[in-house]
XYZ file of C-alpha atoms in Angstrom:
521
model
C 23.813 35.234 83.497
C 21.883 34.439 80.325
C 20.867 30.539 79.795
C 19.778 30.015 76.231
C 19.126 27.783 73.535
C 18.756 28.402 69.546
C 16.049 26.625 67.825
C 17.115 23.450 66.295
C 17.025 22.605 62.863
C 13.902 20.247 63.165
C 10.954 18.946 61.231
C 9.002 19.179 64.608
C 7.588 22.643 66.184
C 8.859 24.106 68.808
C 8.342 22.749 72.428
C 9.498 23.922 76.166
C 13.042 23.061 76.907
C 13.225 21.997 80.451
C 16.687 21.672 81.115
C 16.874 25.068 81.118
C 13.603 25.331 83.446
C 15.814 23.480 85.824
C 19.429 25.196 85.885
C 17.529 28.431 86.361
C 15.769 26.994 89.231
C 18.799 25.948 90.697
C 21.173 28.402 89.855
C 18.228 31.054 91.025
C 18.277 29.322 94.699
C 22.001 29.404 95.161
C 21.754 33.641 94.741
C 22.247 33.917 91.144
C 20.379 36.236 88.498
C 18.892 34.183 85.671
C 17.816 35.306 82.391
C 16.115 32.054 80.020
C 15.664 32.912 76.437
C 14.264 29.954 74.597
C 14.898 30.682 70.604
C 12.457 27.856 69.549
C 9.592 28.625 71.797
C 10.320 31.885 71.747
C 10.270 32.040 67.732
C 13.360 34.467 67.588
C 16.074 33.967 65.099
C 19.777 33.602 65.723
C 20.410 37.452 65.375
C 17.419 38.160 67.859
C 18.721 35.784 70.136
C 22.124 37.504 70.437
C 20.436 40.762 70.579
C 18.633 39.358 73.694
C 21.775 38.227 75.167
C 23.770 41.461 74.470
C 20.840 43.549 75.973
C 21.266 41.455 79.043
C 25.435 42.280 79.095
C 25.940 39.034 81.319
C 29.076 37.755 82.547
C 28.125 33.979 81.597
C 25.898 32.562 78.805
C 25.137 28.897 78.891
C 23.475 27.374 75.672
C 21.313 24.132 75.856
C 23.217 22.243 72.488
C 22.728 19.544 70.576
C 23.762 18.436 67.108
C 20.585 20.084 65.701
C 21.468 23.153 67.224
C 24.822 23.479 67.143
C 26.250 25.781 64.187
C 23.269 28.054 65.326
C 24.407 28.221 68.932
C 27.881 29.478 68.074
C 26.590 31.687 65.456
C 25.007 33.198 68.336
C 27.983 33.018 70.399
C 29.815 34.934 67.947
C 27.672 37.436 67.531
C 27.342 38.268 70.853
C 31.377 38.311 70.977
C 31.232 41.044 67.642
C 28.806 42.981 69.588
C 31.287 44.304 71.995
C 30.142 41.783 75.133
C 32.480 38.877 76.177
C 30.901 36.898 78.936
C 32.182 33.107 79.502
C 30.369 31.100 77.273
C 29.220 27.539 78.108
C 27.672 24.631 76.132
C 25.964 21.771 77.837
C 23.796 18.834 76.440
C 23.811 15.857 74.503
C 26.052 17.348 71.623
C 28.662 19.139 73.816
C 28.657 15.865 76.301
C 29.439 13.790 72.782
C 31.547 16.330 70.698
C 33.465 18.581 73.528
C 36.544 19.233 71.733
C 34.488 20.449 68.581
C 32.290 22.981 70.884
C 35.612 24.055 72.841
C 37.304 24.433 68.857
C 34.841 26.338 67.665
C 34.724 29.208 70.542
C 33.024 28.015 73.478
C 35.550 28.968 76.504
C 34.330 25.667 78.640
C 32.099 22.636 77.908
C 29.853 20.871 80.895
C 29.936 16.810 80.034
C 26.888 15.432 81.516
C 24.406 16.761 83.838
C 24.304 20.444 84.311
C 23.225 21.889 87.814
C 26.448 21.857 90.012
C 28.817 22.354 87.468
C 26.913 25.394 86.158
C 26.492 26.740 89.760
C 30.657 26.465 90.045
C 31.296 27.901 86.841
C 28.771 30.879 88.028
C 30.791 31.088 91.289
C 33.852 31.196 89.427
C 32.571 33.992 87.329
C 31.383 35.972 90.139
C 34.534 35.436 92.717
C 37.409 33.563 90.540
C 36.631 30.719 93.159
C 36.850 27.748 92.255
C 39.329 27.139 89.289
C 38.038 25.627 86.567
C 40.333 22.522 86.657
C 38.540 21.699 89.786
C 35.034 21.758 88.581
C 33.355 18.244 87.693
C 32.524 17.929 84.337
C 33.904 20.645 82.912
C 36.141 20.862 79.860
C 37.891 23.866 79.132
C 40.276 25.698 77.131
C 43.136 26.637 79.224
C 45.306 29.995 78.707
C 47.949 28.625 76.718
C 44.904 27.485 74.404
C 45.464 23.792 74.565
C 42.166 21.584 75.667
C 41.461 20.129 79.359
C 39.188 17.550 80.652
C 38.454 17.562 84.121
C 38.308 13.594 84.913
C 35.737 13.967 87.919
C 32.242 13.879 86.181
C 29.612 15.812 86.995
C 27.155 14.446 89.506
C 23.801 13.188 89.284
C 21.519 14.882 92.143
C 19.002 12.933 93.836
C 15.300 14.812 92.886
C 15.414 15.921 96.367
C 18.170 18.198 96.082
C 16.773 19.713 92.539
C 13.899 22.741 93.149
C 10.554 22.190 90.249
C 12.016 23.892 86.999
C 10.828 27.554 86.880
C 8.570 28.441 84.035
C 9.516 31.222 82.325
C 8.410 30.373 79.220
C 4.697 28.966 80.444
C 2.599 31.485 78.688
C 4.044 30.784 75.386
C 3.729 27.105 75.847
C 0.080 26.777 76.465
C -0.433 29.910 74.059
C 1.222 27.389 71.616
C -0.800 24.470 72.498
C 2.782 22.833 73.463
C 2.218 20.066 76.005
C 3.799 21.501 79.018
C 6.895 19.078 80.031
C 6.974 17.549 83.184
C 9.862 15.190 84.377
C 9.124 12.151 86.936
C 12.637 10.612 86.628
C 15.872 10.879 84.417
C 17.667 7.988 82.560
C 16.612 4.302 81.481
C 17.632 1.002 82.876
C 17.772 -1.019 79.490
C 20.729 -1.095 77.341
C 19.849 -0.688 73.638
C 22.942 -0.899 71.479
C 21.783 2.236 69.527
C 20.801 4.500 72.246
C 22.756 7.912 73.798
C 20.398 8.593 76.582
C 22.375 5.538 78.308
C 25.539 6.812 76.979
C 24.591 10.101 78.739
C 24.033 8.657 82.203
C 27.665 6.898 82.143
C 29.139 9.846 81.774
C 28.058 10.998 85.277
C 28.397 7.301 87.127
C 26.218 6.153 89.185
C 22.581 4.620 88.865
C 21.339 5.510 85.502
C 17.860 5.620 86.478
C 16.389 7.901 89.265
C 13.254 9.370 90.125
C 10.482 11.735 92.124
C 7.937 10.717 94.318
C 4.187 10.832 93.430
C 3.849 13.107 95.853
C 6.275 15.654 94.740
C 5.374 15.340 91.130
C 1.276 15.698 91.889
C 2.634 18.690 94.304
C 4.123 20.404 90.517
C 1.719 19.023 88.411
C -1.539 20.869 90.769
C 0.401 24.312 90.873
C 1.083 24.322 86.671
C -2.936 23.072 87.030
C -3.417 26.284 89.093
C -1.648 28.369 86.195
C -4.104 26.826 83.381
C -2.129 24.019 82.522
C -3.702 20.843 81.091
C -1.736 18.978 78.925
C 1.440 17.683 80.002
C 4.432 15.492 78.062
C 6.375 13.551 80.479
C 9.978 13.957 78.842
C 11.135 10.758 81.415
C 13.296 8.559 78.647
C 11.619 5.387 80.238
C 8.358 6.146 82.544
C 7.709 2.699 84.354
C 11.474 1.588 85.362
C 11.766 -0.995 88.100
C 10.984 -0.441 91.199
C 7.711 1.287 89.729
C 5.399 -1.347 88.712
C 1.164 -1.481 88.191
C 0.907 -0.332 92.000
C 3.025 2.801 91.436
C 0.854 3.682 88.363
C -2.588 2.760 90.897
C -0.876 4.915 92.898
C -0.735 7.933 90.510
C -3.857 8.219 89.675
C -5.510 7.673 93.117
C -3.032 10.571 93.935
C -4.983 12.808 91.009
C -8.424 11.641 91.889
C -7.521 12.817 95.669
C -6.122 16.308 94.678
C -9.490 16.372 91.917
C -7.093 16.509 88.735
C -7.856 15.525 85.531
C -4.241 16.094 83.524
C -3.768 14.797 80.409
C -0.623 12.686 79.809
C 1.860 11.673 77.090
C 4.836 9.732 78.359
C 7.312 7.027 77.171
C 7.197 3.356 77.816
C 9.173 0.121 77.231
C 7.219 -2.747 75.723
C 7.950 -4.437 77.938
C 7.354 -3.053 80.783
C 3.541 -2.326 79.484
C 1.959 -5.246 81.057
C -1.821 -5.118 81.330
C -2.358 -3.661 85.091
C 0.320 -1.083 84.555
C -1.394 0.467 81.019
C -4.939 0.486 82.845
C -4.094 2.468 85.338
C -1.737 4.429 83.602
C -4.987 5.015 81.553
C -7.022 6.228 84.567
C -3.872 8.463 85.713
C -4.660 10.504 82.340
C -2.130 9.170 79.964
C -3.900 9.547 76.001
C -0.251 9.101 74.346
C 2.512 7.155 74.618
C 6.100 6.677 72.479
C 6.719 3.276 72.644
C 10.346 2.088 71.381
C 8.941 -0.805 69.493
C 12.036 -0.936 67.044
C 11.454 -3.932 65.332
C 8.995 -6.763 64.609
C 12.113 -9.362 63.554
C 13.465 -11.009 66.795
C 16.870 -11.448 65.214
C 16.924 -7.705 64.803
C 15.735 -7.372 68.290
C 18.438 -9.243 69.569
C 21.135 -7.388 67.400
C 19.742 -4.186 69.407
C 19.907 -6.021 72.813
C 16.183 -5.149 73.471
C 14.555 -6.747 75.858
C 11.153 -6.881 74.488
C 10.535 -9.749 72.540
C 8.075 -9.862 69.603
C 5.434 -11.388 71.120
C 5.915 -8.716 74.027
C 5.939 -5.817 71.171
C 2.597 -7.178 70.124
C 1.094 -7.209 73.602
C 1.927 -4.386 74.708
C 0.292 -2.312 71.296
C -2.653 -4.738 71.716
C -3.302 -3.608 75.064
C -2.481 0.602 74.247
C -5.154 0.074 71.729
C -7.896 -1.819 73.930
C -7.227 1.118 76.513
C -7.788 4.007 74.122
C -4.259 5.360 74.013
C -2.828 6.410 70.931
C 0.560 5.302 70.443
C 3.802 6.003 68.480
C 5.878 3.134 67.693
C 9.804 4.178 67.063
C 10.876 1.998 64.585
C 14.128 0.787 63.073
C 13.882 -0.963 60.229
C 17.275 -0.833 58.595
C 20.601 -1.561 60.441
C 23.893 -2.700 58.928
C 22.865 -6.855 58.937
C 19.015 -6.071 58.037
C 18.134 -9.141 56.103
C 14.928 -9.584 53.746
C 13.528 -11.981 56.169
C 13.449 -9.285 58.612
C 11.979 -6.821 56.526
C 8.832 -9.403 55.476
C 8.460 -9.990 59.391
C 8.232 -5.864 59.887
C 5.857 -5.379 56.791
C 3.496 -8.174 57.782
C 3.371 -6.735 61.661
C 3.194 -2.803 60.060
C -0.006 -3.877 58.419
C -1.555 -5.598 61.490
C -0.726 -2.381 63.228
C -0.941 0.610 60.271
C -3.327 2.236 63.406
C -0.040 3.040 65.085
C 1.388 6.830 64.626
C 4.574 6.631 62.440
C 7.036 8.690 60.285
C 6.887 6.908 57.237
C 8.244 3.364 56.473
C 11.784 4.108 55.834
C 14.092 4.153 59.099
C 17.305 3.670 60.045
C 19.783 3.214 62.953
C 22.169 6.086 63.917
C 25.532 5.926 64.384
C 25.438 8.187 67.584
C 28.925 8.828 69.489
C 28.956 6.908 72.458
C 26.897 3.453 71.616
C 27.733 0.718 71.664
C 26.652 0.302 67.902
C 28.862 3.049 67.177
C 32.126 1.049 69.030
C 31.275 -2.141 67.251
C 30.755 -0.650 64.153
C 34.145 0.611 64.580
C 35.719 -2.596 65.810
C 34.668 -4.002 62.463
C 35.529 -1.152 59.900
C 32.298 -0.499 58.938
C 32.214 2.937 59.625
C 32.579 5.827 57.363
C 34.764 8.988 57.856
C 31.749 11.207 56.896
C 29.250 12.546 59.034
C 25.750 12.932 58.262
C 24.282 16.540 59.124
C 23.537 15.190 62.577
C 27.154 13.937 63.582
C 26.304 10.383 63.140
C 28.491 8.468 61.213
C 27.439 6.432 57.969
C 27.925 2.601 57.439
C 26.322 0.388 54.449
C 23.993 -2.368 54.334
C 25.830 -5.630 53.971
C 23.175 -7.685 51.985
C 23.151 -5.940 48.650
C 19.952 -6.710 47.781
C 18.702 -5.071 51.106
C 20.768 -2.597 50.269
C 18.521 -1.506 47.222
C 15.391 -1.356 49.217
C 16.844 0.677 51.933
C 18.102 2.681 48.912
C 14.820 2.678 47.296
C 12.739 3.641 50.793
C 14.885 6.285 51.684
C 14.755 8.163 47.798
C 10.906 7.513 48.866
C 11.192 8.757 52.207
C 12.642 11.966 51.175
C 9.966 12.902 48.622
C 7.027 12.714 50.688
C 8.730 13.747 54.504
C 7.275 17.293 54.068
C 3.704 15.970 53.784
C 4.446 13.131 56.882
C 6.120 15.323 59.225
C 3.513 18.089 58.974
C 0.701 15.180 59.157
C 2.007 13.744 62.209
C 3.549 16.197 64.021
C 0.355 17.347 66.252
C 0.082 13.451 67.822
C 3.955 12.906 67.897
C 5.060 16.441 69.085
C 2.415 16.416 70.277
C -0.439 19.292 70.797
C -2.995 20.404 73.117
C -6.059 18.702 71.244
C -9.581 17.346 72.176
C -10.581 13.775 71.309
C -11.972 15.003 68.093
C -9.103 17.078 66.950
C -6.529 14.120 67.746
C -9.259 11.390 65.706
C -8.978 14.026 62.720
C -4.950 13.775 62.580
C -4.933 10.176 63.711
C -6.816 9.157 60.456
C -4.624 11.264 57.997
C -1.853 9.221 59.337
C -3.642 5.977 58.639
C -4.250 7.089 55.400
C -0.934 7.970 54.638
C 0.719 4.953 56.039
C -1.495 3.138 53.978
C 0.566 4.199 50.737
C 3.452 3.833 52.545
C 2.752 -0.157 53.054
C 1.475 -0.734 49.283
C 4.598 0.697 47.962
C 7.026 -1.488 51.050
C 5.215 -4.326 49.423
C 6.312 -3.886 45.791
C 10.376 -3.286 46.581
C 9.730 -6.655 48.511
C 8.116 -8.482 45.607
C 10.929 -7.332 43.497
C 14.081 -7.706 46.097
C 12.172 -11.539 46.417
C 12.028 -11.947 42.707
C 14.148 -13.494 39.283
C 15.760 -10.433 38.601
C 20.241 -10.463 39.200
C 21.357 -8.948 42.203
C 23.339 -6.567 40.094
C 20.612 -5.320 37.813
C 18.563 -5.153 41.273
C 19.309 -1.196 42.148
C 18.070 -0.215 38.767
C 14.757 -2.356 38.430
C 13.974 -0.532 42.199
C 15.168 2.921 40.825
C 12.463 2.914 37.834
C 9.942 1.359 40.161
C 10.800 4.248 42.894
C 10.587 6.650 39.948
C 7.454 5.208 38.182
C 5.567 5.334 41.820
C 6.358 8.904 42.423
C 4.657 9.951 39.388
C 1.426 7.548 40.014
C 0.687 8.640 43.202
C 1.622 12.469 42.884
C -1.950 13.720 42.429
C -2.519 11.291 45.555
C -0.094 12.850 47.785
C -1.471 16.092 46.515
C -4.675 16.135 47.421
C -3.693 14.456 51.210
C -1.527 17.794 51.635
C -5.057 19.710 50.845
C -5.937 17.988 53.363
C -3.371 18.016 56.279
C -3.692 21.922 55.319
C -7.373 21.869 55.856
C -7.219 19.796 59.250
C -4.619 22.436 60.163
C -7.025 25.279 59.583
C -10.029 23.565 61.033
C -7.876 22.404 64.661
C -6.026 25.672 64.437
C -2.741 25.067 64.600
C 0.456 26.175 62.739
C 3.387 24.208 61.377
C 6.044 26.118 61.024
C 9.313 24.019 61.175
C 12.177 22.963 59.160
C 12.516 20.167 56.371
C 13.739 16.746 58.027
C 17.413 17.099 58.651
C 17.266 13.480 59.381
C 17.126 12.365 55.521
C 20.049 13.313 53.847
């Protein structure tokens, strides 16, 4: 079988998907032949990819989908299908999990909903000896022979780490060649419940706990043999790194662990505010971690609250406070707009942007998605407020209530979209991010700062004006010509900084070579 995955359309460059690292592992233990082509890392187009997969004449292609990737992934599927070869085709991921009847609609003989390892074993078995039937595999949704749609109601099961082999690595070389942090998972799913957010979505599907994980031992035992193959840099893809029961001992624990085995990895991983309490972001510091995504989301505890996070402010504060004392760059996911965003809430996010403009962000403007399966989606729903359209994505669209919010958010975003280019291609090598030394990463940390800088003076003025004389209903056009009026003071500005992120490009040596933000539209 082929497993497979198109590259996404993205304004980030291409990193290691290792999903697919795993299924091959397991599918590769139970006796099956595994071929991985990765179309991202891999650099290969959507006709090279079903070249691949033709030259391979499997009986069984599974494709690692999201919304991203989608179209491209049953362009591919197509093709293969023109070429002459018609192996089962499978789609698995976030997007098929979500959207199954719209994978399944457009070609896709069966659809795995949820986690992937035993269902894609069965289907393999199926393949191989017609045993078992496909209505009997968990997880699965198919298209039966009379063409109509079926949903197997047993989900797929989560396996306990100890029943999973370490992802193979086919695609090493090209990661490190790259200068790709090399992903590494410690545990899948997140205890919190954030009104906005699919990964918990995803772990319903399957049932059970939606937060499991490794031991130290096991993941020092992977982390020393990719060590042994000249790995250095590693992103920790967990959704939530310190989950109860792990706590500042656990993280004490880690690094002793390193220190014993004489490693020296360096680490980006994902926290919750708060659960970054002082003793557990020193040691995570001494463990090796130099980066960490930290959903932040707001500065405005009404918004907070609206989200159902369970950091407060002050917690939000604390926890940056203490990243920074330690050294550790961080990137604060943001969301400043919702559909109830007031103008209070946005003066409470610009004043706590400019006590922390050190932190790594994509530009001012943000916004919630309307993701299938959250609960923002269903109560978005229960009140009318959504729209039929999609964006390019598959979220669906709602307004601002407060009209004069409403002009800011429309003001940011015509702002956002201008200048993305420039911030995705500045940012991209600490967010993404890459293999760089202390120096390299202070180089791209200040262009950010600089940029954000802008970013803040221009938040500032749509707040002035939102806050000022002028009607509600002559509101959108005073922001428009201030917008407009903006973009042509600071163009030479923005110019020179994209000399710049060009030049810090050249001198770190890396490449950017992704798509426009599909995110703005």
């Amino acid at each position: 079988m082929v497993l497979a995955t198109p590259s996404p359309v993205t304004h980030r460059t291409a990193e290691e998907n290792l999903g697919l690292g795993y299924l091959a592992a397991y599918l590769r233990q139970e006796g099956h032949r595994v071929d991985l082509v990765d179309g991202w890392l891999q650099g290969i187009d959507v006709e090279a990819l079903a070249r691949r997969i033709v030259e391979a004449r499997p009986s069984l292609v599974g494709f690692a989908c999201y919304r991203s990737n989608m179209m491209r992934a049953i362009e591919a599927m197509q093709l293969v299908q023109r070429a002459g070869v018609r192996p089962l085709t499978v789609a698995g991921g976030y997007g098929p999990t979500f959207h199954a009847n719209e994978f399944l609609e457009a070609g896709f003989d069966a659809v795995v909903r949820g986690e992937g390892e035993l269902p894609m074993c069965l289907l393999a078995e199926h393949v191989r000896t017609g045993t078992p039937a496909l209505a009997s595999i968990p997880g699965l949704s198919f298209r039966d022979e009379d063409g109509s749609l079926c949903h197997n109601f047993e989900p797929a099961p989560k396996l306990p780490f100890s029943q999973l082999p370490h992802p193979h690595r086919d695609t090493l070389d090209l990661t490190i060649a790259r200068r790709s942090l090399v992903h590494l998972q410690t545990a899948r799913g997140c205890q919190a419940t954030c009104t906005f957010c699919s990964i918990i979505a995803f772990e319903r599907v399957g049932g059970g706990s939606n937060w499991r994980q490794r031991s130290i031992r096991d993941v020092a035992d992977e982390i020393e043999q990719l060590w042994e193959a000249g790995a250095r840099y590693f992103k920790v893809i967990d959704d939530s790194l310190v989950e109860p029961p792990r706590d500042a001992a656990w993280c004490a624990e880690l690094a002793d662990e390193f220190e014993a085995r004489g490693l020296s990895p360096r680490l980006r991983g994902s926290i919750r505010a708060d659960r970054a309490e002082e003793d557990v972001v020193r040691e995570l510091a001494r463990a090796g971690f130099f980066s960490f995504s930290c959903g932040i989301e707001n500065f405005s505890q009404s918004a907070l609250r609206r989200m159902a996070k369970r950091a407060t402010v002050e917690q939000n504060y604390a926890a940056l406070d203490r990243f920074r004392a330690h050294g550790i760059y961080v990137q604060a996911g943001h969301i400043l707009f919702d559909d109830r965003t007031t103008l209070a809430e946005l003066e409470d996010n610009y004043a706590a942007m400019r006590r922390y403009a050190w932190t790594i962000s994509k530009g001012i403007f943000t916004e919630m998605y309307a993701a299938a399966g959250t609960n923002f989606t269903r109560t978005l729903t229960r009140r009318g407020g959504l729209q039929i359209d999609q964006d390019a994505l598959g979220n669906t669209r709602y307004d601002v209530l407060d009209p004069r919010v409403r002009c800011v958010y429309g003001a940011l975003k015509r702002w956002q979209k201008e200048h993305a280019a420039v911030y995705d291609k500045a940012i991209d090598p600490l967010s993404a991010p890459k293999a760089l030394d202390d120096a390299e990463l202070a180089l791209m940390h200040g262009l950010s700062i600089d940029l954000r800088e802008t970013d803040l003076d221009l938040f500032r003025l749509l707040l002035d004006a939102a806050a000022g004389p002028t009607a509600t209903e002559h509101l959108e056009e005073e922001t428009h010509e201030l917008i407009e009026a903006e973009l042509v003071r600071t163009a030479p500005r923005y110019r020179a900084f994209d000399t710049r992120v060009k030049e810090a490009y050249r001198k770190v040596g890396l490449v950017y070579d992704a798509d426009d933000n599909p995110f703005l539209c």
